[in-house]
Short mmCIF file of C-alpha atoms in Angstrom, two decimals:
data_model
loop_
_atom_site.label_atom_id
_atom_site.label_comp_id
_atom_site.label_asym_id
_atom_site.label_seq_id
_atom_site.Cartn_x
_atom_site.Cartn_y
_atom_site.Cartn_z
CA UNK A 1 0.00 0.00 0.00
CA UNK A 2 1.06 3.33 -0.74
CA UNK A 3 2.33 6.06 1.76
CA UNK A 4 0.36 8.99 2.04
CA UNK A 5 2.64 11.68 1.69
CA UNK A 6 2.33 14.59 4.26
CA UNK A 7 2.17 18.03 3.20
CA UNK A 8 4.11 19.09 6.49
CA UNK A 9 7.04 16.42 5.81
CA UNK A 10 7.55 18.28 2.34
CA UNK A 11 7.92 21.66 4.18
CA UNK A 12 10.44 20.70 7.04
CA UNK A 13 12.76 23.00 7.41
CA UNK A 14 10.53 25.73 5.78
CA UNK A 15 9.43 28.28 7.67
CA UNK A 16 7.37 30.62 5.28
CA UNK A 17 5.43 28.76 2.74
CA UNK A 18 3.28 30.58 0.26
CA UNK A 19 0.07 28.57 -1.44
CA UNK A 20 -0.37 29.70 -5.06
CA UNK A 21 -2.95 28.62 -7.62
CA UNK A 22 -3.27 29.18 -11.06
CA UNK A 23 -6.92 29.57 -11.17
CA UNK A 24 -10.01 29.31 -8.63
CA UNK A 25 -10.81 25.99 -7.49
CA UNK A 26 -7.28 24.60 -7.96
CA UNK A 27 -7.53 23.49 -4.02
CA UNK A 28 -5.27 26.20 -2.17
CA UNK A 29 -7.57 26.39 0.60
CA UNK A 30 -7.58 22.11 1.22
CA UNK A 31 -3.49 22.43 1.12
CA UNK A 32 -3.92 24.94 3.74
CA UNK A 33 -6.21 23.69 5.88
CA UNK A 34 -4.16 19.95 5.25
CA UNK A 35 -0.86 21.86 6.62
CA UNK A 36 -2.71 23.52 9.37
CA UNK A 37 -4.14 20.15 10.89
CA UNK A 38 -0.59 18.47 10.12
CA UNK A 39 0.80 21.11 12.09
CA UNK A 40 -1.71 21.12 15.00
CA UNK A 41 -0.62 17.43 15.60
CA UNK A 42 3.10 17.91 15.75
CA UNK A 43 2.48 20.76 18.22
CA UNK A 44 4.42 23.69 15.46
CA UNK A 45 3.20 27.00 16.15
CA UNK A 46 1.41 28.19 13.22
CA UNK A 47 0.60 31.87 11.39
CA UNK A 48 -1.30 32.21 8.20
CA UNK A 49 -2.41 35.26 6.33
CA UNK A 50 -3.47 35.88 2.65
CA UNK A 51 -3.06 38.28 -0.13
CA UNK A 52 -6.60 38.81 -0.76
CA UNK A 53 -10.09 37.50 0.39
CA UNK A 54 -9.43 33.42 1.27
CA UNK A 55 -11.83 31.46 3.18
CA UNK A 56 -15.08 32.85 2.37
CA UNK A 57 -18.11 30.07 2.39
CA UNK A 58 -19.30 30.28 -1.03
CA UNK A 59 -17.25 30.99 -4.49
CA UNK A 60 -18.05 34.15 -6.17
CA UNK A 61 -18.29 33.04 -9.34
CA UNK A 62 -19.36 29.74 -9.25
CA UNK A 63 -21.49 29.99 -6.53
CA UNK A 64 -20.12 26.36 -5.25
CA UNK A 65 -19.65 26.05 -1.47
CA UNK A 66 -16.03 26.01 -0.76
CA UNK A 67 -13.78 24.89 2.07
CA UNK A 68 -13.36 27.15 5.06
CA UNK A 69 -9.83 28.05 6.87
CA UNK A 70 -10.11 26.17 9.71
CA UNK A 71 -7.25 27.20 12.89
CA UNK A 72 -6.81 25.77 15.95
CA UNK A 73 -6.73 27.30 19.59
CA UNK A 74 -3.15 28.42 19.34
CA UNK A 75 -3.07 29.46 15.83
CA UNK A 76 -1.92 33.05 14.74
CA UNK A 77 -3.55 34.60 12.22
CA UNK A 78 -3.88 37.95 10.01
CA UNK A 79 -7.27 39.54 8.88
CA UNK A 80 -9.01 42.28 7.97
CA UNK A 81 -11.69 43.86 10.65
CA UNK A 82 -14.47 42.98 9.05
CA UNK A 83 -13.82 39.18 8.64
CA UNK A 84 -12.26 38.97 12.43
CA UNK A 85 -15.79 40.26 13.60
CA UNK A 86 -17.95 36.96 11.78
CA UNK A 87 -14.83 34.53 12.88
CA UNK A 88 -16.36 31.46 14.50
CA UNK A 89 -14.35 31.21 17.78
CA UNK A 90 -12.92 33.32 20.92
CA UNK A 91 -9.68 35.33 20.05
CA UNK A 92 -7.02 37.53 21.38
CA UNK A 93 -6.23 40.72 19.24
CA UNK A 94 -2.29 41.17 19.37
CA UNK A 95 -2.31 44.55 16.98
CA UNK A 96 -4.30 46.70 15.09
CA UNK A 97 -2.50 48.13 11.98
CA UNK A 98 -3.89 50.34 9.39
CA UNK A 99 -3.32 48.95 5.84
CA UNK A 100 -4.90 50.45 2.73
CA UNK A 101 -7.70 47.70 2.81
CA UNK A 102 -11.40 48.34 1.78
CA UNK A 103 -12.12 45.71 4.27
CA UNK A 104 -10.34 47.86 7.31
CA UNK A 105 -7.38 47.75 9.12
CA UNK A 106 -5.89 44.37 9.59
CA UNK A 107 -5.99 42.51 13.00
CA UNK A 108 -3.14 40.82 14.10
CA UNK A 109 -4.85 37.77 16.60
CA UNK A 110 -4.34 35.04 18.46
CA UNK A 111 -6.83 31.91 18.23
CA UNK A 112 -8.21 30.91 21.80
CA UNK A 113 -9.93 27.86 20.51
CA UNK A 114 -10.72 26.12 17.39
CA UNK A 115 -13.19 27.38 14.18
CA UNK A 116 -13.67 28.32 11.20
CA UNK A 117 -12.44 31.91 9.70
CA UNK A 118 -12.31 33.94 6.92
CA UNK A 119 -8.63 35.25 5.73
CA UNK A 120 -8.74 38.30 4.02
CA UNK A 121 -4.75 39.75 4.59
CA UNK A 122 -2.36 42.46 3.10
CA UNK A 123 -2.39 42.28 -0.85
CA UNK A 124 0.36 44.81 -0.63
CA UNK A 125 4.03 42.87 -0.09
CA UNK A 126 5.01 45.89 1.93
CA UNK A 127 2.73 45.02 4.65
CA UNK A 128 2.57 41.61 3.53
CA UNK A 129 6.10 41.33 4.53
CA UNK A 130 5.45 43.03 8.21
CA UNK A 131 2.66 40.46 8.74
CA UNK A 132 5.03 37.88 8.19
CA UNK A 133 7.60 39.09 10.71
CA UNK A 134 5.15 39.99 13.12
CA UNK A 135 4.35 36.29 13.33
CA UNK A 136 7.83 35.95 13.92
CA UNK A 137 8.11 37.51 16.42
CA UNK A 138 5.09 35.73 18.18
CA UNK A 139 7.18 32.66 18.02
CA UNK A 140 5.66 31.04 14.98
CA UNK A 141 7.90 28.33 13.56
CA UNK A 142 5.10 27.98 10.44
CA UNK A 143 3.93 30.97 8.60
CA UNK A 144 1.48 30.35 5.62
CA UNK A 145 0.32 32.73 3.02
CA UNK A 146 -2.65 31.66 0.73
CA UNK A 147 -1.84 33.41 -2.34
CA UNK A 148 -4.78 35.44 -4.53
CA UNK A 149 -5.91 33.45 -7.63
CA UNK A 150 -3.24 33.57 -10.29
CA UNK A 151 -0.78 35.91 -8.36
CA UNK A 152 2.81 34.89 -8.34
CA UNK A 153 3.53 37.73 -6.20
CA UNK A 154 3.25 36.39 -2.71
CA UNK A 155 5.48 33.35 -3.94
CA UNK A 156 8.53 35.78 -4.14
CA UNK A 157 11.76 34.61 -2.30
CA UNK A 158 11.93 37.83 -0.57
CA UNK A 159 9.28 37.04 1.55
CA UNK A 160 8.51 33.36 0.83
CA UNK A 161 10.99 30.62 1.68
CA UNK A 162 8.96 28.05 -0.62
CA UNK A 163 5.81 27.69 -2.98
CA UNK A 164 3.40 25.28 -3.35
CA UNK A 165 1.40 25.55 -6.63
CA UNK A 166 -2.16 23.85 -6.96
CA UNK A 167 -3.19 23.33 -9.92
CA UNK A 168 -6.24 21.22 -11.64
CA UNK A 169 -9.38 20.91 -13.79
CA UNK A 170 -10.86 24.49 -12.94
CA UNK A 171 -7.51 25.52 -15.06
CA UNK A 172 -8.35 24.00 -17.98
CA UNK A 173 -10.73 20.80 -18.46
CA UNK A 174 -8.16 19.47 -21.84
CA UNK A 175 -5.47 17.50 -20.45
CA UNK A 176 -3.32 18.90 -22.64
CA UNK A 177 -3.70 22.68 -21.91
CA UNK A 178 -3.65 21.72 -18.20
CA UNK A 179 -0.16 20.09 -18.40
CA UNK A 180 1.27 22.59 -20.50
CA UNK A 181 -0.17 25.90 -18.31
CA UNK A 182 0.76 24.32 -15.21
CA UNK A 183 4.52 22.99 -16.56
CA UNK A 184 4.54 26.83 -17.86
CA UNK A 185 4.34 28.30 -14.47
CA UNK A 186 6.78 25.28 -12.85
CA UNK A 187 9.28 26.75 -15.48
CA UNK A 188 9.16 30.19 -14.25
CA UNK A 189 9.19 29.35 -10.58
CA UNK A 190 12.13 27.69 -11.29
CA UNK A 191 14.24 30.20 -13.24
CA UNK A 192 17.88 29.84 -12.04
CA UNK A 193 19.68 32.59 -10.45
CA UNK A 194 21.76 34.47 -12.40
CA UNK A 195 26.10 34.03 -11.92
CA UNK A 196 27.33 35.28 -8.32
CA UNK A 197 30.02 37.62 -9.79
CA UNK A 198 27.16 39.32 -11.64
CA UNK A 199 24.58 39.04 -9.28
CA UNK A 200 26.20 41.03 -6.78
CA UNK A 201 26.23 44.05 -9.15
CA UNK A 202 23.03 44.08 -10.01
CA UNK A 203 21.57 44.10 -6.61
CA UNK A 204 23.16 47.73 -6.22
CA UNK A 205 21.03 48.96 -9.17
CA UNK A 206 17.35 50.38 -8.15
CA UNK A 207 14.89 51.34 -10.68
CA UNK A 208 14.25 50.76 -14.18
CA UNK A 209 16.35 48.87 -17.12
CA UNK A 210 20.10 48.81 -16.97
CA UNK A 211 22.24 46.90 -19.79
CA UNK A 212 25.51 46.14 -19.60
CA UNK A 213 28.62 47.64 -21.67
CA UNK A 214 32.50 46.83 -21.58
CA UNK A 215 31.78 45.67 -18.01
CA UNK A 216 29.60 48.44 -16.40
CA UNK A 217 25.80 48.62 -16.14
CA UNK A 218 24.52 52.08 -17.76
CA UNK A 219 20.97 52.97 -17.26
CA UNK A 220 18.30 53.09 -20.13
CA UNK A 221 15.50 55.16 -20.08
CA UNK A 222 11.81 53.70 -20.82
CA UNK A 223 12.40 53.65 -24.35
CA UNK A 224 15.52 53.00 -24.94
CA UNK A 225 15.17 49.59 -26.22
CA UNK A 226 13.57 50.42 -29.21
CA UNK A 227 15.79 53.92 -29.59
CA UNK A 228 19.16 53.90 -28.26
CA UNK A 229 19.52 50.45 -28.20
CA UNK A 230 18.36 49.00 -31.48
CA UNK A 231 17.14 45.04 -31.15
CA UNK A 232 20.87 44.45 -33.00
CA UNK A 233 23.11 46.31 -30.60
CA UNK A 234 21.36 43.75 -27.56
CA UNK A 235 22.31 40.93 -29.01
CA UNK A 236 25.10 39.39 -26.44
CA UNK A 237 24.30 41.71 -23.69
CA UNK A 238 23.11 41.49 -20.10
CA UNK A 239 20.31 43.28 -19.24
CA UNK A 240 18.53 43.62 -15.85
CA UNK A 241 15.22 44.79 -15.44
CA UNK A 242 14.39 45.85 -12.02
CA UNK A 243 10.74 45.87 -12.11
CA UNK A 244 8.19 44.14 -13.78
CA UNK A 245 8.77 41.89 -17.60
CA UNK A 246 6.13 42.13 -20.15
CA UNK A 247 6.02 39.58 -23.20
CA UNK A 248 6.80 43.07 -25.49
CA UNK A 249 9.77 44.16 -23.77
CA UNK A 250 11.28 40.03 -23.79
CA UNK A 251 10.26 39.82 -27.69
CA UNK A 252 12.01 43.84 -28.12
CA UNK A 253 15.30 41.63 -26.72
CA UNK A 254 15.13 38.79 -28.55
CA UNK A 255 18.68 38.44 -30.18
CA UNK A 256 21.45 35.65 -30.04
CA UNK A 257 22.92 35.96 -26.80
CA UNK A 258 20.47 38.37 -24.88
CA UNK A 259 20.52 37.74 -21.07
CA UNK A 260 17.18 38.97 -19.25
CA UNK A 261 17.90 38.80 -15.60
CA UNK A 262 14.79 40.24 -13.27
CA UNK A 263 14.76 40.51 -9.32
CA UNK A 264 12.47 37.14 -9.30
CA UNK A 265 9.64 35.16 -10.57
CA UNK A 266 7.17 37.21 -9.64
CA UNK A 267 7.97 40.11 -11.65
CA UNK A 268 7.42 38.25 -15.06
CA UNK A 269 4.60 38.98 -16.97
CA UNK A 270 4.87 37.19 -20.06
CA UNK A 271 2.90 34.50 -22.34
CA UNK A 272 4.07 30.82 -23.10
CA UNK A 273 5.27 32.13 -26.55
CA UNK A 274 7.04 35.09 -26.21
CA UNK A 275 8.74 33.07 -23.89
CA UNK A 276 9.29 30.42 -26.38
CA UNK A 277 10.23 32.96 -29.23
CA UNK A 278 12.70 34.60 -27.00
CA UNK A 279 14.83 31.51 -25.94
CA UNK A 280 14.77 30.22 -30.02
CA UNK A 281 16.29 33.10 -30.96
CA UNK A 282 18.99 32.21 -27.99
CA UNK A 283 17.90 34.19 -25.12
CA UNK A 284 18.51 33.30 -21.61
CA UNK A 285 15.81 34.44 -18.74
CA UNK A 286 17.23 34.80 -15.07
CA UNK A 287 16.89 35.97 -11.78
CA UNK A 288 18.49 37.25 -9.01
CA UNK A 289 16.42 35.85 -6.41
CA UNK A 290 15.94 32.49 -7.05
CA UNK A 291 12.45 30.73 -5.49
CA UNK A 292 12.24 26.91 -3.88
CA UNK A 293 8.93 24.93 -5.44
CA UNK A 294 8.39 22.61 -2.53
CA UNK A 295 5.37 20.67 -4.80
CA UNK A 296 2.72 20.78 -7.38
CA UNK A 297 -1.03 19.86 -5.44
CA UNK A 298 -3.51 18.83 -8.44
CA UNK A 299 -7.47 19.15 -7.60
CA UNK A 300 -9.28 16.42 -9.79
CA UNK A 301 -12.61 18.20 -10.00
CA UNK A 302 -13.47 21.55 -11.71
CA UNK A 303 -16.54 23.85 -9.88
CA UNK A 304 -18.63 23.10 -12.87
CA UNK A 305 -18.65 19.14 -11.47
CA UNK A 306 -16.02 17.73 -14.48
CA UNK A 307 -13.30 15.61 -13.36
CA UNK A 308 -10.37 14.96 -14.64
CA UNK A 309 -7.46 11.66 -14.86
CA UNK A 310 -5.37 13.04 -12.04
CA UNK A 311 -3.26 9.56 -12.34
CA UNK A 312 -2.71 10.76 -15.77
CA UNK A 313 -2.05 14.05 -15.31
CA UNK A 314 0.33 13.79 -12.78
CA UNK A 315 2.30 11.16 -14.15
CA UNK A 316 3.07 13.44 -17.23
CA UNK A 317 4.22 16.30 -14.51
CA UNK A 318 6.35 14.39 -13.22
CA UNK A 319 8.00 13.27 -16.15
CA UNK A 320 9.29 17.08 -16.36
CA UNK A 321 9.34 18.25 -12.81
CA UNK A 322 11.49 17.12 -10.22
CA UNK A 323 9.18 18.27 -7.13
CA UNK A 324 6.53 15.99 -5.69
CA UNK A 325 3.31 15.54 -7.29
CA UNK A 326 -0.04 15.46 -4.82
CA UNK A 327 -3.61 14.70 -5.26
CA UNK A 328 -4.22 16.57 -2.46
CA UNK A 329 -8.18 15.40 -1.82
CA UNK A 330 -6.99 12.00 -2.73
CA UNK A 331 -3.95 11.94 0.30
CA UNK A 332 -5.98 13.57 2.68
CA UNK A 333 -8.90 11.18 2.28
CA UNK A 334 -6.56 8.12 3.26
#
C-alpha cells in the first residue's frame, strides 16, 4: 500500500510557505487547511495570512460552497476587521494596523480555541512582509500565506521561503492545456539565479532597465530599447530589469545571446510564446532571487462538477518536474 505523503514532511525546514494557484478551485484552501491540521498534531506553532479575500463560504463566481480556513486554539492569524468580527471562535487581538484595505485595518490575533475563519490579509508585499515578521516575532515556527488566484507575487523569495502551486481541472478541463499551463508556471518558478560575480552588481542597481557595456551597467531610459539600443546592438548583452517583464519588452530583446535577468519570478509577466520565441532566438531568462517549489497539489474536480485523470495528469508532470506531485483530496482522504 502506498504512503500517504504529508504536506508538512515536504515543508520541514521551511518556515514561510506561500500557497499559489493558477486559477479558482485549484484546491489552495484544502493544502492549507491539510498543513494547518498536520501542524496542530506535531504541536508547530502556526501563522497564516493571505493576499486577498481566502476562506469565504461560497465561491463568487461559481457559486459552489467552498472549504473554510479552519485554525486551531493556538493558531496566529492575520485579517481584515471585518472578517475577524464573523470569525467562528474566541480570540485575542495582538495589533491593530492600518493597511490600505477596503475591508479595514488588519488585526493581528491570536486563536483561543478552534473554528472556522475567513482570511482576508495584506495584498500589498510591503505590509505583507510586516505580517510575516510579526508572526515571527510571536514565536511562529510555520507561517502560511494563501496566495490570490493567479498571483505569483506572494510566492517571491523575498518574503517566501517556498511555494506550493495547486493546480487542476478548474484551469483548464483538456489535459493537454492543463499540463502545459501548469509545466509553464513550474518553469518560471524555477528560473535559475543568475552568476554570483554578476549578481552582486546588479543588486546595487534600483529602478528601471540597466544593460551592460565593456563591463559596467549604464541605465536606459523607458524607451531606450527600441531607440538607443536597437534590437541588434542587444544581441550578447546582459540586461537587468528591475521591475516588472512584459512579453513586449522580452520579444524587443530577442537576439542571439540576450541575457534577461529580473529581481524574481514574480515580476514576469509574459505569455508561453514570447517566452518560447525569446529563448529560439537564444535568449537566456534569469533571476536574481531564485524561489524553492516545494510541490505541485492537483485538484481532480473543476466547480462546474467535471473531473479529470489526475493519475494521468500527474504522471506526465512528473515526467518534467522534479518536485513531488499530490492529489491533495486523494492523500488527505486516506
Amino acid at each position: 500500500m502506498k504512503r500517504r505523503i504529508r504536506i508538512s514532511d515536504l515543508v520541514e525546514g521551511i518556515e514561510v510557505i506561500s500557497v499559489i494557484g493558477l486559477e479558482k478551485n485549484t484546491g489552495k484552501t484544502v493544502v492549507l487547511n491539510q498543513m494547518l491540521k498536520e501542524f496542530r498534531e506535531e504541536g508547530t506553532t502556526t501563522g497564516v495570512t493571505s493576499t486577498g479575500l481566502e476562506g469565504e463560504k461560497r465561491d463568487q463566481v461559481y457559486l459552489n460552497e467552498k472549504p473554510e480556513i479552519t485554525v486551531s486554539k493556538g493558531t496566529y492569524f492575520v485579517t481584515s476587521e471585518r472578517d475577524f468580527r464573523h470569525r467562528s471562535f474566541s480570540a485575542t487581538v495582538i495589533d491593530l494596523r492600518d493597511y490600505r484595505s477596503p475591508l479595514g485595518r488588519m488585526v493581528f490575533a491570536k486563536a483561543e480555541a478552534d473554528g472556522k475563519v475567513i482570511i482576508s490579509g495584506p495584498s500589498i508585499l510591503e505590509y505583507l512582509s510586516e505580517a510575516v515578521n510579526a508572526m515571527r516575532s510571536y514565536g511562529c515556527k510555520k507561517i502560511l500565506i494563501d496566495g490570490s488566484t493567479s498571483r505569483m507575487s506572494p510566492g517571491t523569495p523575498l518574503i517566501s521561503d517556498g511555494v506550493i502551486l495547486a493546480t487542476g481541472a478548474a484551469l483548464s478541463m483538456n489535459m493537454e492545456e492543463l499540463c502545459r499551463k501548469t509545466l509553464f508556471a513550474v518553469k518560471l518558478i524555477s528560473l535559475k539565479a543568475t552568476e554570483p560575480k554578476l549578481l552582486n552588481r546588479m543588486l546595487a542597481l534600483e529602478g528601471g532597465v540597466w544593460i551592460e557595456n565593456c563591463g559596467t551597467f549604464e541605465k536606459l531610459s523607458s524607451s531606450a530599447l527600441t531607440t538607443s539600443y536597437p534590437r541588434a546592438k542587444t544581441a550578447g548583452k546582459t540586461i537587468f530589469i528591475d521591475g516588472s517583464l512584459t512579453s513586449s519588452v522580452l520579444l524587443s530583446l530577442s537576439e542571439r545571446g540576450t541575457r534577461v535577468v529580473v529581481k524574481d519570478f514574480s515580476r514576469i509577466f509574459v505569455d508561453e510564446r514570447s517566452l518560447m520565441k525569446y529563448e529560439r532566438a537564444g535568449g537566456r531568462l534569469e533571476v536574481l532571487h531564485p524561489a524553492n517549489l516545494i510541490a505541485v497539489t492537483v485538484n481532480p474536480f473543476s466547480p462546474t462538477g467535471f473531473k479529470i485523470r489526475s493519475g494521468e495528469l500527474i504522471r506526465a508532470l512528473e515526467k518534467k518536474i522534479d518536485v513531488p506531485v499530490v492529489n491533495v483530496l486523494e492523500e488527505i482522504s486516506k
